Amino acid sequence: MMLVTGATGTLGRDLVATLRERGHEVRGLSRSAPGHVHGDLLTGAGIAEAVDGVDVIIHAATDGRRDEAATDNLLKVVRDDQHLIYVSIVGVDRVPLPYYRSKYRIEQRVRERGGSILRATQFHNLVRGMARALTAAPIGLYPAFDIQPVDTRDVARRLAEIAEGGRVELEDFGGPAVRSARELFQLYLTSAGRRRPLLPVRLPGKIFGGYRSGGHLAPDRALGTITFEDFLAAR
């Protein structure tokens, strides 16, 4: 029996489907969505009941600045004999983004409890959303750094393998290739049937510098198989 937090999210939907396809009994945790067990990580209501009787807990829920409080409520009810797997982000220890720092602190809590951590690079969905937002005007913009987008179906597959195979202390999981943001944004525009001149955006500071230096990339862990083109074509 496996429990997936954030079961209705971008990754959670694919993860629940993947686990069931592999023959596992799965509980999806949601505040209110039909077909899932109901619980609220922010208040703790219903979480003990959702965790009771499961062997593996995959913590894929994310809620920005409230992630630490939500995870603390989950950890209060996780037993030592249950395998907790946390979904994090490549670069949380290298790019000084406040959200990343929060994820890194959560990693420390999970590691202290003997859990597993899988860090993924940026999801295809996120890159497409960035491209759509930054190319809405007649002149499009793109961040002047590289991205290694990964598909949530690939991440879900690896999480299922970890759930089946035992604890993994810390592992990076990247998309199939490191590519420039300009190239990825151009691919989005082509798929959307739009044409825009694209201008680079370069910002000062340590956060943008962390991205420029590739702190969010894992080129030696390019394990995903679904490309950004594949993702766009499927949409």
CSV table of C-alpha atoms in Angstrom, one decimal:
chain,number,residue,atom,x,y,z
A,1,MET,CA,0.0,0.0,0.0
A,2,MET,CA,1.4,3.4,-1.0
A,3,LEU,CA,0.3,6.9,-0.2
A,4,VAL,CA,0.9,9.8,-2.5
A,5,THR,CA,0.6,13.4,-1.2
A,6,GLY,CA,-0.2,16.0,-3.8
A,7,ALA,CA,-2.1,13.4,-5.7
A,8,THR,CA,-4.0,15.9,-7.9
A,9,GLY,CA,-0.9,17.9,-8.7
A,10,THR,CA,1.2,17.9,-11.9
A,11,LEU,CA,3.5,15.1,-10.8
A,12,GLY,CA,1.0,13.5,-8.4
A,13,ARG,CA,-1.5,12.6,-11.2
A,14,ASP,CA,1.2,10.8,-13.2
A,15,LEU,CA,2.6,9.2,-10.1
A,16,VAL,CA,-0.7,7.7,-8.9
A,17,ALA,CA,-1.4,6.4,-12.5
A,18,THR,CA,2.1,4.9,-12.8
A,19,LEU,CA,2.0,3.1,-9.4
A,20,ARG,CA,-1.4,1.6,-10.2
A,21,GLU,CA,-0.2,0.5,-13.7
A,22,ARG,CA,2.6,-1.3,-11.9
A,23,GLY,CA,0.1,-3.2,-9.8
A,24,HIS,CA,0.3,-1.3,-6.5
A,25,GLU,CA,-2.6,-0.3,-4.2
A,26,VAL,CA,-2.4,3.5,-3.9
A,27,ARG,CA,-4.0,6.1,-1.7
A,28,GLY,CA,-4.0,9.6,-3.2
A,29,LEU,CA,-4.1,12.3,-0.6
A,30,SER,CA,-6.2,15.4,-1.4
A,31,ARG,CA,-8.0,18.1,0.6
A,32,SER,CA,-11.2,17.5,-1.2
A,33,ALA,CA,-10.9,15.8,-4.6
A,34,PRO,CA,-13.2,12.8,-5.2
A,35,GLY,CA,-11.6,9.4,-5.5
A,36,HIS,CA,-8.9,10.2,-2.9
A,37,VAL,CA,-8.5,10.1,0.8
A,38,HIS,CA,-9.1,13.5,2.4
A,39,GLY,CA,-6.6,15.2,4.6
A,40,ASP,CA,-5.0,18.6,5.1
A,41,LEU,CA,-1.3,18.8,5.5
A,42,LEU,CA,-1.4,22.4,6.7
A,43,THR,CA,-3.7,21.6,9.7
A,44,GLY,CA,-2.8,18.0,10.1
A,45,ALA,CA,-6.5,17.0,9.9
A,46,GLY,CA,-6.9,13.5,8.5
A,47,ILE,CA,-3.2,12.9,8.0
A,48,ALA,CA,-2.8,10.2,10.7
A,49,GLU,CA,-5.7,8.2,9.2
A,50,ALA,CA,-4.3,8.6,5.6
A,51,VAL,CA,-0.8,7.3,6.7
A,52,ASP,CA,-2.2,4.4,8.8
A,53,GLY,CA,-1.5,1.0,7.2
A,54,VAL,CA,0.6,2.2,4.3
A,55,ASP,CA,4.1,0.9,3.6
A,56,VAL,CA,5.4,3.7,1.4
A,57,ILE,CA,4.7,7.4,1.5
A,58,ILE,CA,5.7,9.5,-1.5
A,59,HIS,CA,5.6,13.2,-0.5
A,60,ALA,CA,5.0,15.1,-3.7
A,61,ALA,CA,2.8,17.8,-2.4
A,62,THR,CA,4.1,21.4,-2.6
A,63,ASP,CA,2.5,24.7,-1.5
A,64,GLY,CA,5.3,27.2,-1.7
A,65,ARG,CA,6.2,28.9,1.5
A,66,ARG,CA,4.0,26.6,3.6
A,67,ASP,CA,5.9,23.4,2.6
A,68,GLU,CA,7.9,23.2,5.8
A,69,ALA,CA,4.8,23.4,8.0
A,70,ALA,CA,3.0,20.8,5.9
A,71,THR,CA,5.9,18.4,5.9
A,72,ASP,CA,6.3,18.8,9.7
A,73,ASN,CA,2.7,17.7,10.1
A,74,LEU,CA,3.3,14.7,7.9
A,75,LEU,CA,6.5,13.7,9.8
A,76,LYS,CA,4.6,13.7,13.1
A,77,VAL,CA,2.6,10.7,12.1
A,78,VAL,CA,5.1,8.7,9.9
A,79,ARG,CA,6.4,5.6,11.6
A,80,ASP,CA,10.0,4.4,11.5
A,81,ASP,CA,9.0,1.3,9.6
A,82,GLN,CA,7.4,3.3,6.8
A,83,HIS,CA,9.5,4.3,3.8
A,84,LEU,CA,9.1,8.1,3.2
A,85,ILE,CA,10.2,9.4,-0.2
A,86,TYR,CA,10.5,13.2,-0.7
A,87,VAL,CA,10.4,14.8,-4.1
A,88,SER,CA,12.8,17.8,-4.2
A,89,ILE,CA,14.6,19.9,-6.8
A,90,VAL,CA,18.1,19.7,-8.3
A,91,GLY,CA,20.1,22.7,-7.1
A,92,VAL,CA,18.3,23.4,-3.8
A,93,ASP,CA,21.8,23.3,-2.1
A,94,ARG,CA,23.4,25.6,-4.8
A,95,VAL,CA,20.8,28.2,-6.0
A,96,PRO,CA,20.0,30.6,-3.2
A,97,LEU,CA,16.3,31.0,-4.1
A,98,PRO,CA,14.2,31.2,-0.9
A,99,TYR,CA,11.9,28.4,-2.1
A,100,TYR,CA,14.9,26.2,-2.7
A,101,ARG,CA,16.3,26.9,0.7
A,102,SER,CA,13.0,25.8,2.2
A,103,LYS,CA,13.1,22.6,0.2
A,104,TYR,CA,16.7,22.0,1.4
A,105,ARG,CA,15.7,22.3,5.0
A,106,ILE,CA,12.9,19.8,4.4
A,107,GLU,CA,15.4,17.4,2.9
A,108,GLN,CA,17.4,17.5,6.2
A,109,ARG,CA,14.3,16.6,8.2
A,110,VAL,CA,13.6,13.7,5.8
A,111,ARG,CA,17.1,12.4,5.9
A,112,GLU,CA,17.1,12.5,9.7
A,113,ARG,CA,14.1,10.2,9.6
A,114,GLY,CA,15.8,7.8,7.3
A,115,GLY,CA,13.8,8.7,4.2
A,116,SER,CA,14.7,8.8,0.5
A,117,ILE,CA,15.1,12.0,-1.5
A,118,LEU,CA,14.8,12.3,-5.3
A,119,ARG,CA,15.8,15.7,-6.7
A,120,ALA,CA,14.3,16.4,-10.2
A,121,THR,CA,15.2,19.1,-12.7
A,122,GLN,CA,12.5,21.5,-13.9
A,123,PHE,CA,9.3,19.9,-15.2
A,124,HIS,CA,8.3,20.4,-18.9
A,125,ASN,CA,5.1,21.9,-17.6
A,126,LEU,CA,7.0,24.7,-15.8
A,127,VAL,CA,9.1,25.5,-18.8
A,128,ARG,CA,6.1,25.7,-21.0
A,129,GLY,CA,4.4,28.0,-18.5
A,130,MET,CA,7.4,30.3,-18.4
A,131,ALA,CA,7.6,30.4,-22.2
A,132,ARG,CA,3.9,31.2,-22.5
A,133,ALA,CA,4.1,34.0,-19.9
A,134,LEU,CA,7.3,35.6,-21.2
A,135,THR,CA,6.3,35.5,-24.9
A,136,ALA,CA,2.8,36.9,-24.5
A,137,ALA,CA,3.9,40.4,-25.6
A,138,PRO,CA,4.9,41.2,-29.2
A,139,ILE,CA,8.5,40.9,-28.2
A,140,GLY,CA,9.3,37.8,-26.2
A,141,LEU,CA,11.8,37.3,-23.4
A,142,TYR,CA,13.8,34.4,-22.2
A,143,PRO,CA,16.2,33.9,-19.3
A,144,ALA,CA,19.8,33.7,-20.4
A,145,PHE,CA,20.6,30.4,-18.9
A,146,ASP,CA,20.3,26.7,-19.7
A,147,ILE,CA,17.5,24.4,-18.6
A,148,GLN,CA,17.3,20.6,-18.4
A,149,PRO,CA,13.5,19.9,-18.5
A,150,VAL,CA,12.2,16.6,-17.4
A,151,ASP,CA,8.8,14.9,-17.9
A,152,THR,CA,6.7,14.1,-14.9
A,153,ARG,CA,6.0,10.7,-16.3
A,154,ASP,CA,9.8,9.9,-16.2
A,155,VAL,CA,10.0,11.2,-12.7
A,156,ALA,CA,7.0,9.1,-11.7
A,157,ARG,CA,8.6,6.0,-13.1
A,158,ARG,CA,11.8,6.6,-11.1
A,159,LEU,CA,9.8,7.3,-7.9
A,160,ALA,CA,8.0,4.0,-8.4
A,161,GLU,CA,11.3,2.2,-8.8
A,162,ILE,CA,12.6,3.7,-5.5
A,163,ALA,CA,9.3,2.7,-3.8
A,164,GLU,CA,9.7,-0.8,-5.0
A,165,GLY,CA,13.5,-1.1,-4.4
A,166,GLY,CA,14.2,0.4,-1.0
A,167,ARG,CA,15.8,3.5,0.4
A,168,VAL,CA,17.9,5.9,-1.7
A,169,GLU,CA,19.6,8.5,0.4
A,170,LEU,CA,19.8,11.3,-2.2
A,171,GLU,CA,19.6,11.1,-6.0
A,172,ASP,CA,19.4,13.6,-8.9
A,173,PHE,CA,17.1,12.9,-11.8
A,174,GLY,CA,17.5,15.1,-14.9
A,175,GLY,CA,15.8,15.4,-18.3
A,176,PRO,CA,17.4,13.9,-21.4
A,177,ALA,CA,19.4,17.0,-22.4
A,178,VAL,CA,20.7,20.4,-21.2
A,179,ARG,CA,19.4,23.1,-23.6
A,180,SER,CA,19.3,26.8,-23.8
A,181,ALA,CA,16.1,28.6,-22.6
A,182,ARG,CA,16.1,30.4,-26.0
A,183,GLU,CA,15.9,27.1,-27.9
A,184,LEU,CA,13.1,25.7,-25.6
A,185,PHE,CA,11.1,29.0,-25.9
A,186,GLN,CA,11.4,28.9,-29.7
A,187,LEU,CA,10.2,25.3,-29.7
A,188,TYR,CA,7.2,26.4,-27.6
A,189,LEU,CA,6.4,29.3,-30.0
A,190,THR,CA,6.6,27.0,-33.0
A,191,SER,CA,4.3,24.4,-31.4
A,192,ALA,CA,1.8,27.2,-30.6
A,193,GLY,CA,1.9,28.6,-34.2
A,194,ARG,CA,3.3,31.9,-33.0
A,195,ARG,CA,6.3,34.1,-34.1
A,196,ARG,CA,8.1,36.4,-31.8
A,197,PRO,CA,11.5,38.0,-31.7
A,198,LEU,CA,13.2,36.8,-28.5
A,199,LEU,CA,15.5,38.9,-26.3
A,200,PRO,CA,17.6,37.6,-23.4
A,201,VAL,CA,17.1,38.6,-19.8
A,202,ARG,CA,20.1,38.8,-17.5
A,203,LEU,CA,19.6,39.8,-13.9
A,204,PRO,CA,22.2,40.7,-11.3
A,205,GLY,CA,22.5,38.8,-8.0
A,206,LYS,CA,23.3,35.4,-6.6
A,207,ILE,CA,20.0,33.7,-7.6
A,208,PHE,CA,20.3,34.4,-11.3
A,209,GLY,CA,24.0,33.7,-11.0
A,210,GLY,CA,23.2,30.3,-9.6
A,211,TYR,CA,21.2,29.5,-12.6
A,212,ARG,CA,23.7,31.0,-15.0
A,213,SER,CA,26.4,28.7,-13.5
A,214,GLY,CA,24.2,25.7,-13.9
A,215,GLY,CA,23.5,25.0,-10.2
A,216,HIS,CA,20.0,23.7,-11.2
A,217,LEU,CA,21.3,21.2,-13.7
A,218,ALA,CA,22.4,17.5,-13.5
A,219,PRO,CA,24.0,16.7,-16.9
A,220,ASP,CA,25.6,13.6,-15.5
A,221,ARG,CA,22.1,12.3,-14.5
A,222,ALA,CA,20.3,12.8,-17.8
A,223,LEU,CA,18.0,9.8,-17.2
A,224,GLY,CA,14.7,11.1,-18.6
A,225,THR,CA,13.7,9.8,-22.0
A,226,ILE,CA,10.8,12.1,-22.9
A,227,THR,CA,12.0,15.3,-24.7
A,228,PHE,CA,10.5,18.8,-24.6
A,229,GLU,CA,9.4,18.2,-28.2
A,230,ASP,CA,7.7,15.0,-27.2
A,231,PHE,CA,5.9,16.8,-24.4
A,232,LEU,CA,4.7,19.6,-26.7
A,233,ALA,CA,3.6,17.2,-29.4
A,234,ALA,CA,1.4,15.3,-26.9
A,235,ARG,CA,-0.3,18.5,-26.0
